[in-house]
Coordinates of C-alpha atoms and ligand atoms in Angstrom, one line a residue:
M628 CA 204.5 15.3 10.1
L629 CA 202.1 18.2 9.5
P630 CA 200.3 18.5 6.2
T631 CA 201.8 21.1 3.8
E632 CA 200.3 24.6 4.1
A633 CA 196.9 24.3 2.5
K634 CA 197.7 25.8 -0.8
E635 CA 196.3 24.2 -3.9
I636 CA 199.0 22.8 -6.2
E637 CA 198.4 21.0 -9.5
L638 CA 200.9 18.4 -10.8
R639 CA 200.8 16.8 -14.2
G640 CA 202.1 13.3 -14.9
I641 CA 201.1 10.2 -16.9
G642 CA 197.6 8.9 -16.5
A643 CA 198.4 5.2 -16.1
S644 CA 195.1 4.0 -14.9
P645 CA 191.8 5.8 -15.4
G646 CA 189.4 7.0 -12.8
I647 CA 189.2 9.8 -10.2
C648 CA 189.7 9.4 -6.4
I649 CA 189.9 11.9 -3.5
G650 CA 191.6 11.1 -0.2
K651 CA 194.4 11.5 2.2
A652 CA 198.1 11.0 1.3
Y653 CA 200.1 8.2 2.7
L654 CA 203.7 8.4 1.8
V655 CA 205.7 5.3 1.4
D656 CA 209.4 5.7 1.3
R657 CA 210.8 3.3 -1.4
E658 CA 214.3 4.6 -0.9
G659 CA 214.3 2.8 2.4
V660 CA 217.8 3.5 3.8
K661 CA 218.8 7.0 2.9
V662 CA 222.3 7.3 4.4
V663 CA 224.6 4.4 3.5
P664 CA 227.8 4.2 5.5
K665 CA 231.1 3.7 3.9
Y666 CA 234.0 2.1 5.6
F667 CA 237.0 -0.1 4.7
V668 CA 237.4 -3.6 5.9
N669 CA 240.6 -5.4 6.7
P670 CA 241.8 -7.5 3.8
D671 CA 241.5 -10.6 6.0
R672 CA 237.9 -9.7 6.7
T673 CA 236.7 -9.3 3.1
A674 CA 235.5 -13.0 3.1
N675 CA 233.3 -12.2 6.2
E676 CA 232.0 -9.1 4.5
I677 CA 231.1 -11.1 1.4
N678 CA 229.4 -13.7 3.6
R679 CA 227.4 -10.9 5.3
F680 CA 226.3 -9.7 1.8
K681 CA 225.4 -13.3 0.8
K682 CA 223.4 -13.8 4.0
A683 CA 221.4 -10.6 3.3
V684 CA 220.7 -11.8 -0.2
I685 CA 219.4 -15.1 1.1
E686 CA 217.2 -13.4 3.6
A687 CA 215.9 -11.0 1.0
K688 CA 215.2 -13.9 -1.3
D689 CA 213.3 -15.8 1.4
D690 CA 211.3 -12.7 2.1
L691 CA 210.3 -12.3 -1.6
R692 CA 209.5 -16.1 -1.8
Q693 CA 207.1 -15.6 1.1
I694 CA 205.4 -12.7 -0.7
I695 CA 205.0 -14.8 -3.8
S696 CA 203.5 -17.7 -2.0
G697 CA 201.1 -15.4 -0.1
M698 CA 199.9 -13.6 -3.2
P699 CA 196.1 -13.5 -3.4
E700 CA 194.5 -15.5 -6.1
D701 CA 193.6 -12.6 -8.4
L702 CA 197.2 -11.4 -8.4
Q703 CA 198.8 -14.8 -9.1
H704 CA 199.6 -13.7 -12.6
Q705 CA 202.0 -11.1 -11.2
T706 CA 204.2 -13.8 -9.8
N707 CA 206.3 -14.0 -13.0
I708 CA 207.5 -10.4 -12.4
L709 CA 208.5 -11.3 -8.8
E710 CA 210.1 -14.5 -10.1
T711 CA 212.2 -12.3 -12.3
H712 CA 213.2 -10.4 -9.2
L713 CA 214.2 -13.7 -7.7
L714 CA 216.5 -14.3 -10.7
L715 CA 218.0 -10.8 -10.3
F716 CA 219.3 -11.8 -6.9
D717 CA 221.7 -14.1 -8.6
D718 CA 222.3 -11.9 -11.5
K719 CA 226.0 -11.5 -12.4
M720 CA 225.6 -7.8 -12.9
L721 CA 224.2 -7.1 -9.5
F722 CA 225.4 -10.0 -7.3
G723 CA 228.7 -10.8 -9.0
R724 CA 229.8 -7.2 -9.3
T725 CA 229.0 -6.4 -5.7
V726 CA 231.0 -9.4 -4.5
D727 CA 233.9 -8.3 -6.7
F728 CA 233.7 -4.8 -5.4
I729 CA 233.9 -5.9 -1.8
Q730 CA 236.9 -8.1 -2.7
N731 CA 238.8 -5.6 -4.8
D732 CA 238.1 -2.3 -3.0
K733 CA 237.9 -3.8 0.5
V734 CA 234.8 -1.8 1.4
N735 CA 231.7 -2.7 3.4
A736 CA 228.8 -4.6 1.6
E737 CA 226.3 -1.7 1.8
W738 CA 228.7 0.7 0.1
A739 CA 229.6 -1.9 -2.6
L740 CA 225.9 -2.6 -3.3
K741 CA 225.0 1.1 -3.5
T742 CA 227.9 1.8 -5.9
V743 CA 227.2 -1.1 -8.1
V744 CA 223.5 -0.2 -8.3
G745 CA 224.5 3.4 -9.1
Q746 CA 226.6 2.1 -12.0
I747 CA 223.9 -0.1 -13.3
K748 CA 221.4 2.7 -13.0
S749 CA 223.4 5.1 -15.2
M750 CA 224.1 2.3 -17.7
F751 CA 220.4 1.6 -18.1
Q752 CA 219.3 5.2 -18.1
S753 CA 221.6 6.1 -21.0
M754 CA 219.7 3.5 -23.1
E755 CA 217.2 4.9 -25.5
D756 CA 214.7 2.1 -25.1
Q757 CA 212.0 3.3 -22.7
Y758 CA 211.1 -0.2 -21.6
L759 CA 214.7 -1.1 -20.7
K760 CA 215.1 2.2 -19.0
E761 CA 212.2 1.4 -16.8
R762 CA 213.6 -2.1 -16.0
V763 CA 216.2 -0.3 -13.8
S764 CA 213.5 0.0 -11.2
D765 CA 213.4 -3.8 -10.9
I766 CA 217.1 -3.8 -9.9
I767 CA 216.5 -1.0 -7.4
H768 CA 213.7 -2.9 -5.8
V769 CA 215.9 -5.9 -5.4
S770 CA 218.8 -3.9 -4.0
D771 CA 216.5 -2.1 -1.6
R772 CA 215.4 -5.4 -0.2
I773 CA 219.0 -6.6 0.2
M774 CA 219.9 -3.2 1.8
H775 CA 217.2 -3.6 4.3
Y776 CA 218.7 -6.8 5.6
L777 CA 222.2 -5.4 5.6
T778 CA 221.3 -2.4 7.6
G779 CA 218.3 -3.7 9.5
A780 CA 216.1 -0.8 8.3
D781 CA 212.3 -0.9 8.3
T782 CA 210.5 -1.8 5.1
I783 CA 207.1 -0.6 4.1
K784 CA 204.3 -2.9 4.8
I785 CA 201.5 -1.8 2.5
S786 CA 199.4 -4.7 3.8
D787 CA 199.5 -3.1 7.3
I788 CA 197.9 0.2 6.2
D789 CA 194.6 0.3 8.0
K790 CA 193.0 3.4 6.6
R791 CA 191.6 4.4 3.2
V792 CA 194.4 6.3 1.6
I793 CA 196.2 7.3 -1.6
L794 CA 199.7 5.9 -1.8
V795 CA 202.4 8.4 -2.7
A796 CA 205.8 6.9 -3.5
R797 CA 208.9 7.6 -5.5
D798 CA 208.3 4.2 -7.1
L799 CA 206.4 1.1 -6.1
S800 CA 207.7 -2.4 -6.8
P801 CA 205.4 -5.2 -8.0
A802 CA 205.9 -6.7 -4.6
D803 CA 204.6 -3.5 -3.0
T804 CA 201.6 -3.2 -5.3
S805 CA 200.8 -6.8 -5.0
Q806 CA 200.1 -6.1 -1.3
I807 CA 197.5 -3.5 -2.2
Q808 CA 194.1 -4.2 -0.7
L809 CA 191.5 -2.7 -2.8
E810 CA 189.3 -1.9 0.2
R811 CA 192.1 0.2 1.7
I812 CA 194.0 1.9 -1.2
K813 CA 192.0 4.4 -3.2
G814 CA 194.7 5.1 -5.8
F815 CA 198.3 5.8 -6.1
L816 CA 200.9 8.1 -7.6
T817 CA 204.6 7.9 -8.1
D818 CA 207.5 10.2 -9.1
V819 CA 208.9 7.8 -11.7
G820 CA 207.4 5.2 -14.1
G821 CA 205.5 5.3 -17.3
K822 CA 202.7 3.5 -19.0
T823 CA 204.8 0.4 -19.7
S824 CA 206.0 0.1 -16.1
H825 CA 204.8 -2.8 -14.0
T826 CA 203.3 -0.4 -11.6
G827 CA 201.1 1.0 -14.4
I828 CA 200.1 -2.5 -15.5
I829 CA 199.1 -3.5 -12.0
A830 CA 197.1 -0.3 -11.5
R831 CA 195.2 -1.1 -14.6
T832 CA 194.7 -4.7 -13.6
L833 CA 193.4 -3.6 -10.2
D834 CA 191.4 -0.9 -11.8
I835 CA 192.3 1.9 -9.4
P836 CA 193.2 5.4 -10.5
A837 CA 196.9 6.0 -10.8
V838 CA 199.2 8.8 -12.1
L839 CA 202.8 8.1 -12.6
G840 CA 205.9 10.0 -13.7
L841 CA 205.1 13.0 -11.5
V842 CA 208.8 13.7 -10.9
N843 CA 208.6 15.5 -7.6
A844 CA 205.4 14.4 -6.0
T845 CA 207.1 12.9 -2.9
A846 CA 208.9 16.2 -2.3
L847 CA 205.8 18.3 -2.4
I848 CA 203.3 16.0 -0.7
R849 CA 203.1 15.4 3.1
N850 CA 201.3 12.7 4.9
D851 CA 197.6 13.5 5.4
D852 CA 197.5 16.1 2.6
I853 CA 194.2 16.0 0.8
L854 CA 194.8 14.7 -2.8
I855 CA 192.8 14.4 -5.9
V856 CA 194.1 11.8 -8.4
D857 CA 192.7 12.1 -11.9
G858 CA 194.0 9.1 -13.8
N859 CA 192.0 10.1 -16.9
D860 CA 194.0 13.3 -17.5
G861 CA 197.1 12.5 -15.5
V862 CA 196.5 15.3 -13.0
V863 CA 197.1 15.4 -9.2
I864 CA 195.9 18.2 -7.1
I865 CA 197.4 18.7 -3.6
N866 CA 195.2 20.4 -1.0
P867 CA 192.4 21.4 -3.3
D868 CA 190.3 24.4 -2.3
D869 CA 186.6 24.0 -1.7
K870 CA 185.7 24.9 -5.3
T871 CA 188.1 22.4 -6.8
L872 CA 187.0 19.7 -4.4
V873 CA 183.3 20.2 -5.3
E874 CA 184.1 20.2 -9.0
Y875 CA 186.1 16.9 -8.7
E876 CA 183.5 15.3 -6.5
E877 CA 181.0 16.0 -9.2
R878 CA 183.3 14.7 -11.9
Q879 CA 183.9 11.6 -9.9
V880 CA 180.3 10.8 -9.6
R881 CA 179.6 11.5 -13.3
Y882 CA 182.7 9.5 -14.3
Q883 CA 181.6 6.5 -12.2
A884 CA 178.1 6.6 -13.5
Y885 CA 179.3 7.0 -17.0
R886 CA 181.8 4.1 -16.8
S887 CA 179.4 1.7 -15.3
R888 CA 176.8 2.6 -17.9
I889 CA 179.1 2.2 -20.9
T890 CA 180.8 -0.9 -19.5
R891 CA 177.5 -2.6 -19.0
E892 CA 176.5 -1.7 -22.6
S893 CA 179.9 -2.8 -23.8
H894 CA 179.2 -6.5 -23.3
L895 CA 176.7 -6.2 -26.2
P896 CA 178.0 -6.2 -29.8
A897 CA 178.9 -2.9 -31.4
R898 CA 176.0 -2.4 -33.8
T899 CA 175.7 0.8 -35.8
A900 CA 172.4 2.6 -36.0
D901 CA 171.8 1.0 -39.4
G902 CA 172.5 -2.5 -38.2
H903 CA 176.1 -3.2 -39.1
I904 CA 178.2 -5.0 -36.5
V905 CA 181.9 -4.2 -36.1
R906 CA 184.2 -6.2 -33.9
V907 CA 185.8 -4.1 -31.1
Q908 CA 188.7 -6.0 -29.5
G909 CA 191.5 -5.4 -27.1
N910 CA 195.3 -5.1 -27.5
I911 CA 197.3 -6.9 -24.8
E912 CA 201.0 -7.0 -24.0
L913 CA 200.9 -9.6 -21.2
P914 CA 198.6 -12.6 -20.7
E915 CA 197.1 -11.2 -17.5
E916 CA 195.6 -8.2 -19.4
V917 CA 193.1 -10.5 -20.9
V918 CA 190.9 -9.9 -17.8
S919 CA 190.7 -6.2 -18.7
V920 CA 189.6 -7.1 -22.2
I921 CA 186.8 -9.2 -20.9
D922 CA 185.7 -6.8 -18.2
N923 CA 185.5 -4.0 -20.8
G924 CA 183.4 -6.1 -23.2
G925 CA 186.1 -6.8 -25.8
D926 CA 185.0 -9.0 -28.7
G927 CA 188.4 -10.7 -28.8
I928 CA 192.0 -9.9 -28.8
G929 CA 193.0 -8.1 -32.0
L930 CA 196.7 -7.7 -31.1
Y931 CA 198.7 -9.8 -28.6
R932 CA 202.1 -8.1 -28.6
S933 CA 203.9 -11.3 -27.9
E934 CA 207.4 -9.7 -27.5
F935 CA 206.6 -8.6 -23.9
Q936 CA 206.9 -12.2 -22.8
Y937 CA 210.5 -12.1 -24.0
M938 CA 211.4 -9.0 -22.0
N939 CA 212.5 -8.8 -18.4
R940 CA 214.4 -12.0 -18.6
T941 CA 217.9 -13.3 -19.6
D942 CA 217.1 -15.8 -22.3
F943 CA 214.4 -16.8 -24.8
P944 CA 211.4 -18.5 -23.4
S945 CA 210.9 -22.2 -24.2
E946 CA 208.1 -23.5 -26.4
F947 CA 206.3 -24.8 -23.4
E948 CA 206.4 -21.5 -21.5
L949 CA 205.0 -19.7 -24.5
F950 CA 202.4 -22.4 -25.3
D951 CA 201.3 -22.4 -21.6
K952 CA 200.6 -18.6 -21.6
Y953 CA 199.0 -18.6 -25.0
R954 CA 196.7 -21.4 -24.1
D955 CA 195.6 -19.5 -20.9
V956 CA 194.6 -16.5 -23.0
V957 CA 193.0 -18.5 -25.8
E958 CA 190.9 -20.7 -23.4
V959 CA 189.7 -17.6 -21.5
M960 CA 188.7 -15.8 -24.7
A961 CA 187.1 -18.7 -26.6
P962 CA 185.1 -18.7 -28.8
N963 CA 186.3 -15.1 -29.5
P964 CA 189.5 -14.8 -31.5
V965 CA 193.0 -14.2 -30.1
T966 CA 195.3 -12.7 -32.7
I967 CA 198.9 -13.5 -31.7
R968 CA 201.4 -11.2 -33.4
T969 CA 204.8 -13.0 -33.9
L970 CA 207.8 -11.5 -32.2
D971 CA 208.3 -7.8 -32.9
I972 CA 211.6 -7.2 -31.2
N973 CA 214.3 -4.7 -31.9
G974 CA 213.5 -1.3 -33.4
D975 CA 212.3 0.4 -30.2
K976 CA 212.0 -2.9 -28.3
A977 CA 215.5 -4.4 -27.9
L978 CA 216.2 -7.5 -26.0
S979 CA 219.5 -7.7 -24.1
Y980 CA 220.0 -11.3 -25.2
A981 CA 219.0 -10.8 -28.9
N982 CA 221.2 -7.9 -29.7
N983 CA 221.8 -6.7 -33.2
G984 CA 225.3 -5.4 -32.5
N985 CA 224.2 -1.7 -32.0
E986 CA 222.6 -0.8 -35.2
V987 CA 222.9 2.9 -36.0
N988 CA 219.2 3.0 -37.0
P989 CA 217.4 0.1 -35.3
V990 CA 213.9 1.2 -36.4
L991 CA 215.0 0.5 -39.9
G992 CA 217.1 -2.5 -38.9
L993 CA 216.8 -6.2 -38.2
R994 CA 213.4 -5.9 -36.6
A995 CA 210.3 -8.1 -36.3
I996 CA 209.8 -10.5 -39.1
R997 CA 213.3 -9.8 -40.4
Y998 CA 214.8 -10.9 -37.2
C999 CA 212.6 -14.0 -37.1
L1000 CA 213.5 -15.1 -40.6
Q1001 CA 217.2 -14.7 -39.8
N1002 CA 216.8 -16.6 -36.5
P1003 CA 214.7 -19.6 -37.6
E1004 CA 215.1 -21.5 -34.3
V1005 CA 213.6 -18.6 -32.3
F1006 CA 210.8 -18.2 -34.9
R1007 CA 210.1 -22.0 -35.0
T1008 CA 209.7 -22.2 -31.2
Q1009 CA 207.1 -19.4 -31.2
L1010 CA 205.3 -20.8 -34.3
R1011 CA 205.0 -24.2 -32.7
A1012 CA 203.7 -22.7 -29.4
I1013 CA 201.1 -20.7 -31.3
L1014 CA 199.9 -23.8 -33.3
R1015 CA 199.7 -25.8 -30.2
A1016 CA 197.6 -23.2 -28.4
A1017 CA 195.4 -23.0 -31.5
A1018 CA 194.0 -26.5 -30.5
F1019 CA 192.4 -24.8 -27.5
G1020 CA 190.4 -22.0 -29.1
N1021 CA 190.2 -19.5 -31.8
V1022 CA 193.7 -18.4 -32.7
R1023 CA 194.9 -16.2 -35.6
I1024 CA 198.5 -15.4 -36.4
L1025 CA 199.8 -11.9 -37.4
F1026 CA 203.1 -11.2 -39.0
P1027 CA 204.6 -7.8 -38.2
M1028 CA 206.6 -5.4 -40.5
I1029 CA 205.9 -7.3 -43.7
T1030 CA 207.4 -5.2 -46.6
G1031 CA 207.0 -7.6 -49.5
C1032 CA 205.5 -10.9 -50.8
A1033 CA 208.8 -12.9 -50.5
E1034 CA 208.9 -12.2 -46.8
L1035 CA 205.3 -13.2 -46.3
A1036 CA 205.8 -16.4 -48.4
E1037 CA 208.9 -17.3 -46.3
A1038 CA 207.0 -16.7 -43.0
R1039 CA 204.2 -18.9 -44.3
R1040 CA 206.7 -21.6 -45.2
C1041 CA 208.1 -21.5 -41.7
L1042 CA 204.6 -21.8 -40.3
E1043 CA 203.9 -24.9 -42.5
E1044 CA 207.2 -26.4 -41.4
A1045 CA 206.4 -25.9 -37.8
A1046 CA 203.0 -27.6 -38.3
E1047 CA 204.6 -30.5 -40.1
S1048 CA 207.2 -31.0 -37.3
L1049 CA 204.3 -31.1 -34.7
S1050 CA 202.4 -33.6 -36.8
A1051 CA 205.5 -35.8 -37.2
E1052 CA 206.0 -35.8 -33.4
G1053 CA 202.3 -36.4 -32.8
V1054 CA 201.9 -33.2 -30.8
E1055 CA 198.3 -31.8 -30.5
H1056 CA 198.0 -28.7 -32.5
N1057 CA 195.7 -26.9 -35.1
P1058 CA 197.4 -26.0 -38.4
D1059 CA 194.3 -24.5 -39.8
I1060 CA 194.5 -20.9 -38.6
E1061 CA 193.9 -17.6 -40.2
I1062 CA 197.1 -15.7 -41.3
G1063 CA 197.2 -11.9 -41.1
V1064 CA 199.6 -9.3 -42.2
M1065 CA 200.4 -6.1 -40.3
I1066 CA 200.1 -3.2 -42.7
E1067 CA 202.6 -0.8 -41.2
V1068 CA 205.1 0.0 -43.9
P1069 CA 204.2 2.0 -47.0
S1070 CA 205.4 -0.7 -49.4
A1071 CA 202.8 -3.1 -47.9
V1072 CA 200.1 -0.5 -48.6
I1073 CA 201.2 -0.2 -52.2
I1074 CA 201.3 -3.9 -52.9
A1075 CA 198.3 -4.7 -50.7
D1076 CA 196.6 -6.5 -53.6
Q1077 CA 199.6 -8.9 -54.0
L1078 CA 199.8 -9.5 -50.2
A1079 CA 196.0 -10.2 -50.1
E1080 CA 196.6 -13.3 -52.3
L1081 CA 198.8 -14.7 -49.5
C1082 CA 196.8 -13.9 -46.3
D1083 CA 193.4 -14.0 -44.7
F1084 CA 193.3 -10.6 -43.2
F1085 CA 195.1 -7.3 -42.9
S1086 CA 195.6 -5.4 -39.7
I1087 CA 196.7 -1.8 -40.1
G1088 CA 199.3 -0.7 -37.6
T1089 CA 199.0 3.0 -37.7
N1090 CA 201.7 3.6 -35.1
D1091 CA 204.4 2.5 -37.4
L1092 CA 202.6 3.3 -40.6
I1093 CA 202.6 7.0 -39.6
Q1094 CA 206.3 6.7 -38.5
Y1095 CA 207.4 5.3 -41.8
T1096 CA 205.1 7.2 -44.1
L1097 CA 205.6 10.7 -42.7
A1098 CA 209.3 10.1 -41.6
I1099 CA 208.5 10.8 -37.9
D1100 CA 210.3 8.9 -35.2
R1101 CA 207.3 7.9 -33.1
S1102 CA 209.4 8.3 -29.9
N1103 CA 210.9 11.7 -30.7
R1104 CA 209.2 14.5 -28.9
N1105 CA 210.6 17.2 -31.2
V1106 CA 208.5 15.9 -34.1
A1107 CA 205.5 14.7 -32.1
Y1108 CA 203.5 17.7 -33.4
L1109 CA 203.6 16.2 -36.9
Y1110 CA 202.3 12.8 -35.7
D1111 CA 198.6 12.9 -36.6
P1112 CA 196.6 9.9 -37.8
L1113 CA 194.2 12.3 -39.5
N1114 CA 197.0 13.3 -41.9
P1115 CA 195.4 13.1 -45.4
A1116 CA 198.2 10.7 -46.6
I1117 CA 197.3 8.3 -43.8
I1118 CA 193.6 8.4 -44.4
R1119 CA 194.1 7.7 -48.1
M1120 CA 196.4 4.8 -47.2
V1121 CA 193.8 3.3 -44.9
K1122 CA 191.2 3.8 -47.6
H1123 CA 193.3 2.1 -50.2
V1124 CA 194.1 -0.9 -47.9
A1125 CA 190.4 -1.3 -46.9
N1126 CA 189.3 -1.1 -50.5
V1127 CA 191.8 -3.8 -51.5
A1128 CA 190.7 -6.0 -48.6
H1129 CA 187.0 -5.7 -49.6
R1130 CA 187.7 -6.4 -53.2
K1131 CA 189.9 -9.4 -52.4
K1132 CA 187.3 -10.6 -49.8
I1133 CA 189.7 -10.8 -46.9
G1134 CA 189.4 -9.3 -43.4
I1135 CA 190.3 -5.7 -42.6
A1136 CA 191.3 -4.7 -39.1
M1137 CA 193.1 -1.8 -37.4
C1138 CA 195.2 -2.3 -34.3
G1139 CA 197.2 0.9 -34.1
E1140 CA 196.4 3.6 -31.6
M1141 CA 194.2 5.4 -34.2
A1142 CA 191.5 2.8 -33.6
G1143 CA 191.1 3.6 -29.9
D1144 CA 190.3 7.3 -30.3
P1145 CA 186.6 8.0 -30.5
I1146 CA 187.0 10.9 -32.8
H1147 CA 188.4 8.6 -35.5
V1148 CA 185.4 6.2 -35.3
P1149 CA 183.2 7.9 -37.9
I1150 CA 186.1 8.0 -40.4
L1151 CA 187.2 4.4 -39.8
L1152 CA 183.6 3.2 -40.0
G1153 CA 183.1 5.2 -43.3
L1154 CA 186.3 3.7 -44.7
G1155 CA 185.0 0.2 -44.1
I1156 CA 187.2 -1.0 -41.2
T1157 CA 185.2 -3.9 -39.7
E1158 CA 187.6 -5.0 -36.9
W1159 CA 189.2 -2.7 -34.4
S1160 CA 191.6 -3.4 -31.6
M1161 CA 192.7 -1.0 -28.8
N1162 CA 193.8 -0.5 -25.2
P1163 CA 191.1 -2.4 -23.3
H1164 CA 189.9 0.7 -21.4
A1165 CA 189.0 2.4 -24.7
I1166 CA 186.6 -0.4 -25.8
P1167 CA 183.4 0.8 -24.0
V1168 CA 183.9 4.4 -25.3
V1169 CA 184.5 3.2 -28.9
K1170 CA 181.6 0.8 -28.9
R1171 CA 179.4 3.5 -27.6
M1172 CA 180.5 5.8 -30.4
V1173 CA 179.8 3.1 -33.0
R1174 CA 176.3 2.6 -31.7
G1175 CA 175.6 6.3 -32.2
L1176 CA 176.5 6.3 -35.9
S1177 CA 175.1 5.0 -39.1
T1178 CA 177.5 3.5 -41.7
I1179 CA 175.8 5.5 -44.4
D1180 CA 176.4 8.8 -42.6
A1181 CA 180.0 7.7 -41.9
Q1182 CA 180.6 7.0 -45.6
K1183 CA 179.1 10.4 -46.5
F1184 CA 181.4 12.0 -44.0
V1185 CA 184.5 10.3 -45.5
K1186 CA 183.5 11.6 -49.0
E1187 CA 183.5 15.1 -47.5
I1188 CA 186.9 14.9 -45.9
I1189 CA 188.8 12.7 -48.3
D1190 CA 190.0 15.7 -50.4
L1191 CA 190.8 18.0 -47.5
T1192 CA 194.4 19.0 -47.4
S1193 CA 195.2 19.1 -43.7
A1194 CA 194.8 17.0 -40.5
E1195 CA 193.6 20.1 -38.7
E1196 CA 190.7 20.7 -41.1
I1197 CA 189.7 17.0 -40.9
N1198 CA 189.9 17.1 -37.1
R1199 CA 187.9 20.3 -36.9
L1200 CA 185.1 19.0 -39.2
A1201 CA 184.9 15.7 -37.3
R1202 CA 184.6 17.5 -34.0
E1203 CA 182.0 19.9 -35.3
R1204 CA 179.9 17.1 -36.7
F1205 CA 180.3 14.5 -34.0
S1206 CA 180.8 16.6 -30.9
V1207 CA 177.5 15.5 -29.5
H1208 CA 178.7 11.9 -29.3
I1209 CA 182.1 12.9 -28.1
N1210 CA 181.0 15.3 -25.4
S1211 CA 178.7 12.7 -23.9
G1212 CA 181.8 10.8 -22.9
L1213 CA 183.5 12.3 -19.9
V1214 CA 186.8 10.5 -20.5
I1215 CA 187.4 11.8 -24.0
K1216 CA 189.9 14.6 -24.3
Q1217 CA 188.9 17.4 -26.6
E1218 CA 192.3 17.9 -28.1
Ligands
PEP1641 C1 201.5 -0.4 -34.9 O1 202.6 -0.2 -35.4 O2 200.5 0.4 -35.1 C2 201.3 -1.5 -33.9 C3 200.1 -1.8 -33.5 O3 202.3 -2.1 -33.5 P1 203.3 -1.6 -32.4 O4 202.7 -0.4 -31.7 O5 203.5 -2.7 -31.4 O6 204.6 -1.3 -33.2
MG1642 MG1 204.1 -1.7 -35.2

């Protein structure tokens, strides 16, 4: 196919993995078979048709098994995603319903599969939970693979690509992305997907630029079109003119030089100009992201969102499964700390098998610690796994959504009981771990002094603290304009919590998104936050910002802004004062 007419087009999507690359487009058609035939089969042939379907499922499974066993060493951690795909082949919803459909409607297997997938798709897409919505792509990948064997269509073989290209796809499955060879693929972009999609996770792991959620990229881009992928800003430019090309080539060179400089520096401690050291750590959702924390110079893991290990499956993980994954992370990070947050499900992260019976307002419902205290077996399994992993390194535990002392005391009691049960069974563990409380609900801020008596550190979760303090649903676009960490109410809350922690001589950390934005560094430093945790890619930029500041100046700056009445004013003043530091970082957005 000829490239599109050389007219420059700019597309905007979600920057899922940072970096800039320029190259030729290579379209991969994830849809595989476009036209699915429909025909009826004789009632006495339905058993044959069902067998044809089952045979295709077996072939597709074998195919996937081969991909799993041939995965390169450095992508072995992705096998659990593919193992989940293997489970999906036997899933009642997909497999059982397709068989029933052939049986009842007497139609061919391809048509039955297509119809069932369509039904599952609309069921998932009407869900509010973004993560679950994105899981529909797993089902599509599996059905594509079965469809391939039913129809004998060609599949993409990314591993066969023999030129340096930028992949363009409607979607890429983990199996597709696991075939990516870094020396061939410069970057990739997709129509669908978001930051929490597996594709995004793999892009970040591979450290290649990626922009997802572009909606219609595959309709606009043709093979061999020249593309610019800017994963920092989520921008894709098709057929750039000479001026744009030169501009982005320069940006690319500057970005690469900048990244390698700050990443090199990032392995040193974050020491302020007047000699104070703060700990800059990474947030992870999955154990494999630990690599990114280390590569970016993280001083530990300040937030391990443990619930992601419970997603994408049909039942709770066992104690051993959890322990095994925790131990990996803990051993790799030792002697640096790994802060494992106990299960924070429901709210905006529902699990299909731990349903609350459709709460009207799940964000205010049986979420996080509330769920765990009402489901002691689930909680106990996780607590035991954490205590066992603690024998292999530096583990801290963090309880989410604590609203009062009774809850915290009860959580502590459960932890003690878990330790006692391990001792009684003679299982190796470490009961002596630091206990932290997420400060993410206004009541916790107000009674911080009481909570401090029962814990070793606070970790401020600004994502929820802003949501609950300012009454802003954090996933509602309509009120997103109100969502600002520099809101005076939030700054005062952070100040209060930090002061209490200092007075009570306990640790004070922040793991909400506020901590990962360099413009907030002077304020957080001035407020006395000593531990920060963020998306691993933000670590080098934040460490760099810390090095350029003195604590005394940061404290003076906080005095200046603490009585200002709007987030805009605070933001403007911070930018005026610290623009020198900010502008020196190419990745930092100005607004
Ligand atoms: C927070 O609420 O700030 C936080 C870090 O937790 P999560 O984003 O997982 O709710
Ligand atoms: Mg939270």
